[in-house]
C-alpha positions as MATLAB code, in Angstrom:
seq = 'MNGAESLVQTFVNCGVEVCFTNPGTSEMHFVAALDRIDGIRPVLGLFEGVVTGAADGYGRMAGKPAATLLHLGAGLGNGFANLHNARRAATPIINVVGEHATYHRQYDAPLASDIASVARPNSVWMETPEDARDVAAAGARAYAASMSAPGGIATLILPADTAWLDADAAANPVDFDAPHAVEAGEIDKVAAALKNGRKSAILLRGRVLLEDGLELAGRIQAATGARIMCDTFTPRMQRGAGRVKLERIPYFAEQAQEFLEGTGQLILVGAKNPVAFFAYPGKESWLTPKDADTLILARPEDDGMAALEALAEAVGAPAQAPEHVALAKPDLASGDLDADGVGRAIAHFLPEGAVMSDEGATAGLFTNIYTETAAPHDHMTLTGGSIGQGLPLAAGAAIACPDRKVVCFHGDGGAMYTLQSLWTMAREQLDVVTVILANRSYAILNIELMRVGAENPGPKALSMLDLHNPDLNWVKLAQGMGVEAVACSTAEDFNKAFEAAMSRKGPFLIEAII';
ca = [
      71.558  -69.589   35.452;
      75.065  -71.005   35.160;
      76.049  -74.636   35.706;
      76.907  -74.178   39.368;
      73.602  -72.464   40.064;
      71.702  -75.196   38.261;
      73.493  -77.766   40.421;
      72.799  -75.998   43.717;
      69.128  -75.542   42.815;
      68.932  -79.205   41.823;
      70.304  -80.221   45.211;
      67.703  -77.993   46.887;
      64.992  -79.628   44.781;
      66.216  -83.040   45.938;
      66.176  -82.069   49.619;
      69.898  -81.493   50.259;
      70.154  -78.956   53.084;
      73.847  -78.825   54.043;
      77.151  -78.515   52.185;
      80.348  -79.205   54.123;
      83.048  -77.379   52.263;
      86.729  -76.582   51.863;
      86.813  -74.924   48.435;
      89.525  -73.580   46.162;
      89.746  -71.568   42.968;
      88.044  -74.159   40.779;
      84.978  -74.185   43.038;
      84.366  -70.437   43.320;
      81.280  -70.440   41.096;
      79.709  -73.140   43.290;
      80.587  -71.008   46.334;
      78.892  -68.013   44.744;
      75.861  -70.127   43.845;
      75.422  -71.146   47.485;
      75.191  -67.448   48.281;
      72.653  -66.684   45.558;
      70.335  -69.665   46.024;
      68.578  -70.222   49.329;
      68.133  -73.642   50.882;
      71.598  -75.049   51.553;
      73.611  -74.255   54.672;
      77.361  -74.025   53.945;
      79.633  -75.312   56.726;
      83.350  -74.650   56.442;
      85.943  -77.175   57.570;
      89.632  -76.304   57.811;
      90.733  -79.723   56.573;
      89.031  -82.023   54.088;
      89.020  -84.905   56.578;
      86.745  -82.749   58.740;
      84.494  -82.062   55.741;
      84.086  -85.714   54.774;
      83.794  -86.952   58.364;
      81.110  -84.362   59.130;
      79.186  -85.391   56.019;
      79.334  -88.959   57.317;
      77.955  -88.011   60.732;
      75.231  -85.924   59.134;
      74.196  -88.689   56.751;
      74.096  -91.356   59.470;
      71.754  -89.272   61.617;
      69.709  -87.477   58.951;
      69.225  -90.504   56.707;
      69.945  -88.420   53.620;
      73.051  -86.904   52.069;
      74.850  -83.692   52.690;
      77.009  -82.402   49.875;
      80.724  -81.858   50.220;
      82.694  -79.344   48.165;
      86.328  -80.365   47.705;
      89.195  -78.785   45.789;
      90.476  -80.995   42.974;
      92.099  -84.374   43.491;
      94.365  -83.149   46.266;
      91.408  -82.007   48.356;
      89.551  -85.239   47.708;
      92.676  -87.150   48.693;
      92.902  -85.262   51.976;
      89.350  -86.390   52.751;
      89.896  -89.999   51.675;
      90.247  -91.624   55.113;
      86.866  -90.491   56.373;
      85.260  -91.315   53.033;
      86.606  -94.821   53.595;
      84.843  -94.890   56.964;
      81.664  -93.520   55.370;
      81.759  -96.204   52.663;
      81.946  -98.886   55.337;
      78.950  -97.244   57.021;
      76.972  -97.074   53.742;
      76.391  -93.389   54.445;
      74.697  -91.304   51.743;
      77.033  -88.466   50.694;
      77.359  -86.382   47.526;
      80.906  -85.246   46.812;
      81.265  -82.288   44.473;
      84.919  -82.210   43.449;
      86.154  -79.261   41.457;
      88.240  -79.932   38.358;
      90.221  -77.746   35.990;
      88.238  -76.325   33.082;
      87.812  -78.801   30.249;
      90.137  -76.846   27.930;
      92.761  -76.362   30.693;
      93.234  -80.055   31.502;
      95.515  -80.578   28.486;
      98.223  -78.398   30.028;
      98.880  -80.551   33.098;
      98.775  -77.627   35.529;
     100.452  -78.134   38.930;
      97.235  -79.205   40.689;
      96.112  -81.539   37.912;
      95.593  -85.162   38.988;
      93.599  -88.266   38.199;
      90.562  -87.366   40.311;
      88.564  -90.365   39.153;
      91.186  -92.772   40.488;
      91.067  -91.108   43.892;
      87.264  -91.136   43.943;
      86.635  -94.630   42.578;
      87.450  -96.809   45.649;
      84.844  -95.094   47.836;
      82.188  -94.165   45.282;
      79.069  -96.080   44.261;
      78.575  -93.592   41.408;
      80.855  -91.156   39.632;
      80.357  -88.790   36.709;
      82.125  -85.845   35.068;
      79.770  -83.642   33.028;
      81.562  -82.040   30.075;
      78.851  -79.456   29.299;
      77.237  -76.950   31.663;
      73.812  -77.984   30.383;
      74.415  -81.517   31.668;
      75.386  -80.550   35.221;
      71.892  -80.347   36.744;
      70.832  -83.787   35.519;
      74.103  -85.220   36.814;
      73.350  -83.688   40.209;
      69.950  -85.372   40.336;
      71.554  -88.690   39.427;
      74.162  -88.183   42.146;
      71.452  -87.716   44.769;
      69.604  -90.807   43.573;
      72.797  -92.887   43.613;
      73.659  -91.839   47.160;
      70.161  -92.716   48.368;
      69.839  -96.031   46.548;
      69.876  -98.920   49.001;
      71.896  -99.427   51.089;
      73.270  -95.884   50.626;
      76.658  -94.714   49.464;
      78.954  -92.003   48.188;
      78.242  -90.352   44.844;
      81.045  -88.261   43.367;
      80.343  -85.519   40.836;
      83.545  -84.134   39.312;
      82.770  -80.581   38.188;
      85.061  -78.929   35.593;
      85.314  -75.215   36.315;
      83.915  -74.074   32.963;
      80.834  -76.281   33.338;
      80.194  -74.349   36.553;
      80.504  -70.858   35.042;
      78.955  -71.365   31.573;
      75.244  -71.000   30.927;
      72.921  -73.855   31.789;
      69.291  -74.365   30.893;
      67.606  -75.060   34.237;
      67.793  -77.047   37.436;
      66.682  -80.686   37.456;
      64.019  -82.353   39.535;
      64.604  -85.439   41.671;
      64.785  -88.804   39.950;
      63.810  -92.171   41.359;
      66.317  -94.129   43.398;
      66.479  -97.810   44.265;
      64.466  -98.649   47.353;
      65.554 -101.611   49.499;
      64.864 -104.895   47.743;
      62.104 -107.157   49.034;
      63.283 -110.483   50.417;
      61.561 -113.463   48.810;
      59.147 -115.430   50.966;
      61.094 -118.608   50.300;
      64.226 -117.164   51.912;
      62.256 -116.155   54.989;
      60.712 -119.624   55.249;
      64.183 -121.170   54.939;
      65.527 -119.119   57.852;
      62.399 -119.759   59.926;
      62.802 -123.515   59.435;
      66.468 -123.311   60.404;
      65.607 -121.510   63.627;
      63.384 -124.450   64.560;
      65.912 -127.217   63.879;
      67.449 -127.214   67.356;
      70.911 -125.968   66.398;
      72.452 -123.084   68.310;
      71.730 -119.969   66.253;
      72.868 -116.358   66.219;
      71.424 -113.417   64.282;
      73.944 -110.746   63.250;
      72.322 -107.337   62.641;
      73.613 -104.262   60.815;
      72.183 -101.137   59.244;
      68.640  -99.846   59.640;
      67.628 -102.827   61.798;
      69.824 -101.528   64.647;
      67.353  -98.761   65.378;
      64.785  -99.241   68.131;
      62.007 -100.832   66.071;
      64.419 -103.251   64.427;
      65.839 -104.256   67.788;
      62.304 -104.857   69.039;
      61.677 -107.265   66.158;
      64.952 -109.053   66.863;
      64.025 -109.345   70.552;
      60.690 -110.902   69.635;
      62.419 -113.447   67.377;
      64.915 -114.219   70.128;
      62.064 -114.866   72.558;
      60.453 -117.336   70.161;
      63.587 -119.168   69.021;
      66.307 -118.731   71.642;
      68.684 -117.337   69.017;
      71.352 -114.921   70.172;
      71.099 -111.430   68.675;
      74.308 -109.514   68.093;
      76.006 -106.742   66.169;
      79.440 -106.084   64.725;
      82.179 -104.506   66.820;
      81.750 -101.279   64.838;
      78.332 -100.194   63.603;
      77.271  -97.032   61.729;
      74.427  -96.210   64.090;
      72.737  -98.147   66.864;
      70.093  -97.167   69.372;
      70.845  -98.472   72.829;
      70.275  -97.812   76.512;
      67.265  -98.040   78.787;
      64.028  -99.329   77.284;
      65.674 -100.973   74.296;
      66.404 -104.579   73.441;
      69.931 -105.551   74.409;
      72.378 -106.812   71.816;
      75.615 -108.707   72.196;
      78.558 -106.980   70.533;
      81.259 -109.058   68.839;
      84.601 -108.352   70.569;
      87.365 -106.557   68.688;
      90.247 -108.968   69.181;
      90.063 -112.013   66.926;
      90.649 -114.676   69.581;
      87.987 -113.123   71.814;
      85.572 -113.002   68.876;
      86.228 -116.665   68.101;
      85.506 -117.602   71.703;
      82.380 -115.399   71.617;
      81.081 -117.223   68.512;
      82.193 -120.712   69.558;
      79.420 -123.269   69.394;
      77.331 -121.298   66.922;
      75.787 -123.775   64.507;
      73.950 -121.242   62.353;
      74.801 -117.598   61.730;
      71.941 -115.617   60.205;
      72.928 -112.350   58.550;
      70.622 -109.324   58.414;
      72.372 -106.530   56.523;
      75.709 -107.864   57.779;
      78.637 -109.911   56.529;
      80.425 -112.786   58.202;
      82.776 -111.358   60.839;
      86.491 -111.383   60.087;
      89.554 -110.323   62.068;
      90.451 -106.654   61.686;
      94.035 -107.646   60.835;
      95.991 -110.782   60.094;
      98.066 -112.195   62.951;
     100.752 -114.871   62.693;
      99.263 -118.283   63.453;
      95.722 -116.977   64.026;
      92.533 -117.323   62.025;
      91.171 -114.476   59.914;
      87.687 -116.013   59.407;
      85.829 -115.826   62.720;
      82.636 -117.773   62.010;
      83.035 -121.348   63.312;
      84.098 -123.581   60.442;
      81.281 -126.050   61.048;
      78.607 -123.341   61.186;
      76.156 -122.681   58.386;
      75.660 -119.107   57.184;
      72.144 -118.094   56.154;
      71.395 -114.710   54.612;
      68.036 -113.300   55.620;
      68.745 -109.859   54.134;
      71.716 -108.389   52.292;
      72.720 -104.751   52.883;
      70.643 -103.630   49.892;
      67.585 -105.611   51.042;
      64.686 -104.493   53.225;
      65.902 -105.946   56.501;
      63.029 -104.481   58.492;
      60.367 -106.157   56.372;
      62.356 -109.409   56.453;
      62.514 -109.339   60.261;
      58.785 -108.622   60.464;
      58.018 -111.579   58.218;
      60.421 -113.804   60.144;
      58.836 -112.832   63.451;
      55.467 -113.901   62.103;
      56.870 -117.123   60.632;
      58.382 -118.252   63.953;
      55.343 -117.270   66.021;
      57.099 -114.493   67.907;
      55.276 -112.729   70.738;
      53.741 -109.315   70.115;
      56.462 -107.626   72.187;
      60.003 -108.462   73.175;
      59.835 -109.717   76.770;
      63.064 -108.092   77.939;
      64.356 -104.554   77.665;
      67.345 -102.835   79.214;
      66.571 -101.346   82.616;
      67.984  -97.921   83.471;
      70.978  -98.435   85.764;
      73.243  -95.454   86.283;
      76.627  -96.438   87.706;
      77.966  -94.909   90.892;
      80.442  -92.095   90.377;
      84.131  -92.713   90.966;
      86.450  -90.785   93.277;
      90.183  -90.256   93.542;
      92.617  -90.311   90.641;
      90.886  -90.261   87.272;
      91.038  -93.354   85.089;
      89.088  -94.719   82.121;
      86.657  -96.452   84.469;
      85.824  -93.193   86.210;
      85.310  -91.411   82.894;
      82.923  -94.120   81.725;
      80.946  -93.996   84.969;
      80.423  -90.244   84.757;
      79.427  -90.247   81.100;
      76.867  -93.006   81.671;
      75.600  -91.393   84.883;
      74.933  -87.942   83.420;
      74.147  -88.792   79.774;
      70.788  -87.194   78.924;
      67.981  -89.017   77.161;
      68.193  -88.715   73.400;
      71.912  -87.951   73.299;
      74.028  -88.918   70.306;
      77.404  -90.504   71.032;
      80.342  -90.406   68.638;
      82.699  -93.119   69.826;
      86.391  -93.155   69.009;
      87.515  -93.952   72.502;
      89.659  -96.899   71.362;
      91.133  -98.817   74.318;
      90.266  -96.124   76.873;
      86.639  -96.055   75.737;
      85.912  -99.651   76.775;
      84.441  -98.694   80.145;
      82.279  -95.980   78.599;
      80.751  -98.560   76.278;
      80.103 -100.963   79.130;
      78.464  -98.428   81.409;
      76.386  -96.638   78.778;
      74.676  -99.905   77.855;
      72.258  -99.228   80.748;
      72.297  -95.428   80.516;
      69.461  -93.245   79.253;
      68.374  -94.143   75.692;
      70.753  -92.749   73.095;
      72.223  -93.219   69.614;
      75.709  -94.650   69.267;
      78.033  -94.211   66.246;
      81.405  -95.923   65.882;
      84.537  -96.024   63.754;
      83.185  -98.229   60.979;
      86.212  -98.328   58.701;
      88.923  -98.277   61.351;
      90.607  -95.164   59.953;
      91.159  -93.015   63.040;
      90.333  -89.335   63.185;
      86.627  -89.801   62.578;
      85.076  -89.124   65.981;
      85.309  -85.313   66.119;
      83.973  -84.534   62.623;
      81.364  -87.280   62.958;
      80.090  -85.501   66.081;
      80.009  -82.151   64.253;
      77.938  -83.579   61.429;
      75.564  -85.287   63.845;
      75.053  -82.021   65.725;
      74.030  -80.266   62.506;
      71.638  -83.113   61.638;
      70.150  -83.143   65.173;
      70.377  -79.586   66.543;
      68.018  -80.308   69.443;
      70.002  -83.264   70.785;
      73.132  -83.272   72.929;
      76.114  -84.812   71.135;
      78.907  -86.405   73.166;
      82.188  -87.364   71.530;
      84.659  -89.432   73.532;
      87.944  -89.714   71.718;
      91.467  -91.001   72.198;
      94.029  -88.216   72.169;
      96.117  -89.682   69.361;
      93.222  -90.155   66.952;
      91.750  -86.764   67.786;
      94.907  -85.027   66.534;
      94.071  -86.191   62.995;
      91.054  -83.888   62.736;
      91.325  -81.476   65.669;
      90.306  -78.696   63.244;
      86.740  -79.997   63.857;
      86.780  -77.950   67.062;
      87.015  -74.744   65.031;
      83.949  -75.747   63.010;
      82.086  -76.577   66.230;
      82.900  -73.118   67.572;
      82.048  -71.321   64.336;
      78.680  -73.083   64.032;
      78.041  -73.121   67.814;
      77.354  -76.853   67.756;
      76.093  -78.520   70.927;
      78.957  -81.017   71.194;
      80.759  -82.031   74.371;
      84.107  -83.617   73.567;
      85.910  -85.795   76.087;
      89.567  -86.346   75.184;
      90.859  -89.525   76.817;
      94.424  -88.347   77.304;
      96.616  -91.355   78.029;
      99.488  -89.807   76.025;
      99.817  -92.903   73.870;
      98.636  -94.813   70.834;
      97.648  -97.443   73.387;
      95.999  -99.817   70.934;
      99.227  -99.984   68.931;
     101.212 -100.918   72.019;
      98.873 -103.902   72.327;
      99.067 -104.726   68.617;
     102.856 -104.567   68.673;
     102.820 -107.619   70.913;
      99.959 -109.370   69.138;
     101.586 -109.377   65.708;
     104.683 -111.029   67.136;
     107.066 -108.063   67.016;
     109.013 -109.251   70.029;
     111.342 -107.282   72.297;
     110.585 -103.772   71.001;
     113.292 -101.275   71.833;
     113.176  -97.585   72.685;
     112.949  -96.440   69.034;
     109.951  -98.695   68.365;
     108.187  -97.686   71.576;
     108.853  -93.988   70.940;
     106.738  -94.177   67.771;
     103.701  -95.137   69.849;
     104.220  -92.579   72.621;
     102.678  -89.088   72.731;
     104.883  -87.579   75.444;
     107.772  -85.197   74.832;
     106.040  -82.852   74.420;
     102.690  -83.542   76.056;
      99.670  -82.392   74.106;
      97.717  -79.645   75.846;
      94.120  -80.085   74.732;
      92.821  -77.153   76.770;
      95.061  -74.749   74.873;
      94.387  -76.482   71.546;
      90.630  -76.153   72.077;
      90.793  -72.577   73.328;
      92.921  -71.635   70.337;
      90.032  -72.694   68.112;
      87.332  -70.972   70.145;
      86.092  -73.884   72.279;
      85.918  -73.533   76.043;
      87.828  -76.334   77.764;
      89.011  -77.706   81.095;
      91.443  -80.434   82.112;
      90.632  -82.978   84.838;
      92.925  -85.416   86.607;
      90.618  -86.454   89.456;
      87.294  -88.230   89.242;
      85.609  -85.533   91.315;
      86.711  -82.797   88.919;
      85.612  -84.793   85.890;
      82.222  -85.627   87.414;
      81.593  -81.940   88.082;
      82.778  -80.813   84.644;
      80.799  -83.398   82.705;
      77.605  -82.802   84.693;
      77.878  -79.078   84.032;
      78.572  -79.665   80.335;
      75.371  -81.691   79.991;
      73.293  -78.753   81.211;
      74.755  -76.081   78.938;
      74.562  -75.487   75.181;
      77.383  -75.101   72.732;
      80.778  -76.692   72.223;
      82.851  -77.684   75.237;
      85.907  -79.908   75.703;
      87.106  -81.861   78.720;
      90.632  -83.238   78.707;
      90.467  -86.345   80.890;
      94.048  -87.032   81.966;
      94.096  -90.757   82.688;
];
């Protein structure tokens, strides 16, 4: 057994089942090991941003890490943006990054780089074994680090000779840090605050945004009158009919301030105080009202579910939340297609148990509004704000949940960052329906241009935010990568295409020209 084989077998022992990969010369022994050792499914991506984004989507839905296989520092750098998003989502991922052989590093070969510096900003753990006999144990530690609460990215930098030289054996799993228990005194403190008559809000993030966590929050709301809410962008939330409704903090800072106005106490469960996404001249960055108190019921690394259960008991919450979202499918639109019509159709035909990957940006607003009362589904968003996440996130989710329909609605500009995801969807025959919201513009940036005070933009400035000349043709782009596709410019055509897509299996793309 060589070092690469010991590492692959260690990952199998730990329960890793998928490796998203874009390898190079330094990683060939790991590639060969995946062929020799059963248990890990290799999934090729044609760009490292697809690899890392897919690992994020997989980890969010599976609750455990996939591995990535990346070629040296350059490959890791290409995947950086979606690792940034994954870090903000606290997604468990194990990066295996090939490195030059230990004796070759001294020569500063053309692809040599400071891999550790590229990995460090997004990694909760990082290690470079210098001996093939140390690789397996490092792999077990990487798995444990990625799974330790609240979850994160572990990066194992693998010198080529440690992959090809002899190793002793694979390693077995090692213990990882479970979520920390919240002290009873902290729960009592929050319970007392909820009874003091001040206007309170509970901000939820992480595991507590799944159905059972929402149920607990709804029970606490019934007993205390506190608002329950989530961040603008959340890693994974379960929503739709039959679930407790949450309020979502608006994206724009002034709207968020108005939304939070009057809050006397903000109680955090796995969340941080909300801040503006960007700084704006003359506007506040800190969005919590200045006279509000912040109380922390559970930090991201804490057991938020157990804390909510204890809080529900402490405030005398009812056995069930009294209100749940009722199924309400919107009427379908007709005439010229717009973002409203797209949102209506998606919400109307969305099947129960679907997974939504949301990078709709400005054009996705209506979809979010209408799907709030659609069939129950999971919803994943752009946690770190680095666009180009939606397509690979959907691919990873489809591999984690092969029996569930995945719907990705995506702005056309952001989708161009990782359009190679379509090739992976075709190759793996993933059940993903992609809706490209084709407004031929970086529309959000047109709004931000005004908001940051860049007055009187001229034709050169506006041209940098425009996607015309030439127009993107998403049907041809998709077909060129093996995905069947249609374009729709009327609501009737889109309704028909999306309904049909929900009843078939495999990858499909609809270009919604709005």
